[in-house]
Amino acid sequence: AAGRHTRKEDHVRLAAAQWTGGGPRSDFDDVAFVHHALGAVAVEEVDPSVEMLGRRVAWPFYINGMTGGTEHTGRINRDLAIAARETGIAMACGSMSIALDDAEAARAFTVIRDENPDGLVMANLGVGRTAEDAARVVEMLRADALQLHVNAVQETVMPEGSPEFGSWLRGIEEIVRASPVPVLVKEVGFGLSPRTLLRLQELGVEWADVSGRGGTDFLRIENDRRPGGDYAYLTGFGQSAPACLLDAAATAELSPGPVLLASGGVRSPLDVLRALALGARAVGVAGAFLTAVDSGGPDALVPLLRTWQDHLRDLSALLGARTPADLAHTDVLIRGGLREYCELRGIEAGRYSRRSED
Ligand code: FNR
């Protein structure tokens, strides 16, 4: 258990150290909206709410799963929950595996419900725990949904990783079948391919967060925790969220597939709009909110969330989108490395550039 406590602290410390404040260039920068000078709608006409995991939420972005289990990370969860409550933003917590084995650790998660009794809250667990474990963490948080993370790359590089991948498919199926709430399968920053999404669909999964590369880099985090850091050469492994969204949309068997959420490298309200325009129902943000909350608590995070909300509404009006779903009719240029990805995968990137004429 001591090892797991250290790991939670390592993850927060190393993820916060990575955050560069606006982020380096990423695949999101290869997604450009065509500006139409007379295409805007009135800001008052914009309704940014979306239906997510069986509830209507006021905003199409949410705080993604990060942490919990120690005193410090419990404080982060408390502060995230206060900020989520104050701004009407949905949120998830980090893996609750530690809470199943340690009642003390559980309080670092249940504080979320104490602070935010009515908001949309997601529990979180890795594949490999039983359906009963999944039901227990949901009950512990009175969670509206369960995030189930699949993290094969992280387990491979993590010094104490347990890559028992053989049982994952059956594990997911059992949890989905028994879960009292919707199950959302997510990556942790390496992307979900169409093939993976098809498997998830076969297993009965109705919600998936593609969580791609380009943001918080768990390859680097786990490699930094390795004696010798000998996996540095693997940097860049996996797919970005924009690539995953484009790939899924081009896969006929996935229409309809699981409802897609997107995360991984979301740095700004513009990135939220880009992901929504490429087909995400809602967008998860972890790293970009971690530093604010860890250093300044709700007093730092609430103004940041309010700014994102204001900008999201204003930019949505500028793009002529009254709702997040309207963003599917915006004209979007796919450029650079993302365009190359599309070419190699046989995705017709050009069809995104004139969608407003359809
Ligand atoms: C994470 N993430 C994560 N995901 C998950 O499902 N369970 C977990 O326990 C954690 N733990 C965790 C700790 C910390 C400190 C961070 C920053 C992130 C992954 C997270 O939900 C997300 O998928 C990735 O971080 C990519 O998004 P960002 O950070 O680029 O916005």
PDB file of C-alpha atoms and ligand atoms in Angstrom, residues 8-16 18-19 63-68 92-96 109 124-126 147-151 154 186-190 209-218 221 263-267 284-290, ligand 1:
ATOM      1  CA  LYS A   8      -0.216   8.674  -6.546  1.00  0.00           C
ATOM      2  CA  GLU A   9       2.073  11.429  -5.338  1.00  0.00           C
ATOM      3  CA  ASP A  10       4.585  10.742  -8.135  1.00  0.00           C
ATOM      4  CA  HIS A  11       1.844  10.992 -10.768  1.00  0.00           C
ATOM      5  CA  VAL A  12       0.598  14.367  -9.517  1.00  0.00           C
ATOM      6  CA  ARG A  13       4.109  15.772  -9.142  1.00  0.00           C
ATOM      7  CA  LEU A  14       5.407  14.561 -12.505  1.00  0.00           C
ATOM      8  CA  ALA A  15       2.202  15.485 -14.390  1.00  0.00           C
ATOM      9  CA  ALA A  16       2.208  18.988 -12.900  1.00  0.00           C
ATOM     10  CA  GLN A  18       5.102  18.509 -17.403  1.00  0.00           C
ATOM     11  CA  TRP A  19       2.405  21.117 -17.837  1.00  0.00           C
ATOM     12  CA  ILE A  63     -12.633  17.429 -15.239  1.00  0.00           C
ATOM     13  CA  ASN A  64     -11.123  14.075 -16.143  1.00  0.00           C
ATOM     14  CA  GLY A  65     -10.008  11.296 -13.779  1.00  0.00           C
ATOM     15  CA  MET A  66      -6.798  12.065 -11.923  1.00  0.00           C
ATOM     16  CA  THR A  67      -6.236  11.191  -8.348  1.00  0.00           C
ATOM     17  CA  GLY A  68      -7.160  10.302  -4.768  1.00  0.00           C
ATOM     18  CA  ALA A  92     -14.238  12.195 -12.448  1.00  0.00           C
ATOM     19  CA  CYS A  93     -11.767  10.983  -9.831  1.00  0.00           C
ATOM     20  CA  GLY A  94      -8.641   8.895 -10.223  1.00  0.00           C
ATOM     21  CA  SER A  95      -8.442   5.122  -9.851  1.00  0.00           C
ATOM     22  CA  MET A  96     -10.318   3.964  -6.740  1.00  0.00           C
ATOM     23  CA  PHE A 109     -12.621  10.006  -2.787  1.00  0.00           C
ATOM     24  CA  ASN A 124     -12.829   5.345 -11.774  1.00  0.00           C
ATOM     25  CA  LEU A 125     -11.261   1.888 -11.808  1.00  0.00           C
ATOM     26  CA  GLY A 126      -8.775  -0.020 -13.934  1.00  0.00           C
ATOM     27  CA  GLN A 147     -14.818   5.370 -15.844  1.00  0.00           C
ATOM     28  CA  LEU A 148     -12.982   2.145 -16.602  1.00  0.00           C
ATOM     29  CA  HIS A 149      -9.440   2.878 -17.744  1.00  0.00           C
ATOM     30  CA  VAL A 150      -7.433   0.719 -20.121  1.00  0.00           C
ATOM     31  CA  ASN A 151      -3.743   1.607 -19.871  1.00  0.00           C
ATOM     32  CA  GLN A 154       1.332   2.689 -18.982  1.00  0.00           C
ATOM     33  CA  LYS A 186     -11.139   5.395 -21.427  1.00  0.00           C
ATOM     34  CA  GLU A 187      -7.470   5.392 -22.349  1.00  0.00           C
ATOM     35  CA  VAL A 188      -5.002   7.449 -20.319  1.00  0.00           C
ATOM     36  CA  GLY A 189      -3.246   9.270 -23.154  1.00  0.00           C
ATOM     37  CA  PHE A 190      -2.496   6.793 -25.974  1.00  0.00           C
ATOM     38  CA  ASP A 209     -13.151   8.502 -24.115  1.00  0.00           C
ATOM     39  CA  VAL A 210     -10.435   8.156 -26.757  1.00  0.00           C
ATOM     40  CA  SER A 211      -7.936   9.964 -24.478  1.00  0.00           C
ATOM     41  CA  GLY A 212      -5.102  10.399 -26.956  1.00  0.00           C
ATOM     42  CA  ARG A 213      -1.471  11.422 -26.840  1.00  0.00           C
ATOM     43  CA  GLY A 214      -0.231  15.006 -26.932  1.00  0.00           C
ATOM     44  CA  GLY A 215      -1.076  16.087 -23.394  1.00  0.00           C
ATOM     45  CA  THR A 216      -0.122  14.533 -20.067  1.00  0.00           C
ATOM     46  CA  ASP A 217       2.474  11.970 -21.096  1.00  0.00           C
ATOM     47  CA  PHE A 218       2.297   8.816 -18.997  1.00  0.00           C
ATOM     48  CA  ILE A 221       5.882   9.912 -16.153  1.00  0.00           C
ATOM     49  CA  SER A 263      -9.417  14.015 -24.023  1.00  0.00           C
ATOM     50  CA  GLY A 264      -5.645  14.141 -24.082  1.00  0.00           C
ATOM     51  CA  GLY A 265      -3.853  17.410 -24.663  1.00  0.00           C
ATOM     52  CA  VAL A 266      -6.821  19.776 -24.378  1.00  0.00           C
ATOM     53  CA  ARG A 267      -5.199  23.141 -23.549  1.00  0.00           C
ATOM     54  CA  GLY A 284     -12.215  15.781 -20.733  1.00  0.00           C
ATOM     55  CA  VAL A 285      -9.447  17.921 -19.287  1.00  0.00           C
ATOM     56  CA  ALA A 286      -6.891  16.751 -16.701  1.00  0.00           C
ATOM     57  CA  GLY A 287      -3.383  18.253 -16.910  1.00  0.00           C
ATOM     58  CA  ALA A 288      -4.543  21.775 -17.782  1.00  0.00           C
ATOM     59  CA  PHE A 289      -6.584  21.982 -14.557  1.00  0.00           C
ATOM     60  CA  LEU A 290      -4.197  20.090 -12.267  1.00  0.00           C
TER      61      LEU A 290
HETATM   62  C1  FNR B   1      -4.389  10.870 -14.807  1.00  0.00           C
HETATM   63  N1  FNR B   1      -5.196  10.077 -15.627  1.00  0.00           N
HETATM   64  C2  FNR B   1      -5.886   9.016 -15.067  1.00  0.00           C
HETATM   65  N2  FNR B   1      -6.872   8.381 -15.774  1.00  0.00           N
HETATM   66  C3  FNR B   1      -7.600   7.394 -15.210  1.00  0.00           C
HETATM   67  O1  FNR B   1      -8.515   6.872 -15.852  1.00  0.00           O
HETATM   68  N3  FNR B   1      -7.329   6.964 -13.925  1.00  0.00           N
HETATM   69  C4  FNR B   1      -6.358   7.541 -13.175  1.00  0.00           C
HETATM   70  O2  FNR B   1      -6.154   7.152 -12.017  1.00  0.00           O
HETATM   71  C5  FNR B   1      -5.600   8.609 -13.746  1.00  0.00           C
HETATM   72  N4  FNR B   1      -4.607   9.228 -13.029  1.00  0.00           N
HETATM   73  C6  FNR B   1      -4.079  10.411 -13.500  1.00  0.00           C
HETATM   74  C7  FNR B   1      -3.265  11.182 -12.672  1.00  0.00           C
HETATM   75  C8  FNR B   1      -2.807  12.423 -13.092  1.00  0.00           C
HETATM   76  C9  FNR B   1      -1.981  13.247 -12.170  1.00  0.00           C
HETATM   77  C10 FNR B   1      -3.147  12.897 -14.397  1.00  0.00           C
HETATM   78  C11 FNR B   1      -2.693  14.246 -14.897  1.00  0.00           C
HETATM   79  C12 FNR B   1      -3.920  12.119 -15.228  1.00  0.00           C
HETATM   80  C13 FNR B   1      -5.316  10.331 -17.087  1.00  0.00           C
HETATM   81  C14 FNR B   1      -6.303  11.424 -17.475  1.00  0.00           C
HETATM   82  O3  FNR B   1      -7.625  11.095 -17.124  1.00  0.00           O
HETATM   83  C15 FNR B   1      -6.231  11.690 -18.987  1.00  0.00           C
HETATM   84  O4  FNR B   1      -6.660  10.554 -19.684  1.00  0.00           O
HETATM   85  C16 FNR B   1      -4.840  12.067 -19.461  1.00  0.00           C
HETATM   86  O5  FNR B   1      -4.164  12.801 -18.464  1.00  0.00           O
HETATM   87  C17 FNR B   1      -4.833  12.898 -20.722  1.00  0.00           C
HETATM   88  O6  FNR B   1      -5.500  14.138 -20.530  1.00  0.00           O
HETATM   89  P1  FNR B   1      -4.713  15.546 -20.292  1.00  0.00           P
HETATM   90  O7  FNR B   1      -4.033  15.461 -18.989  1.00  0.00           O
HETATM   91  O8  FNR B   1      -3.749  15.688 -21.438  1.00  0.00           O
HETATM   92  O9  FNR B   1      -5.803  16.583 -20.305  1.00  0.00           O
END
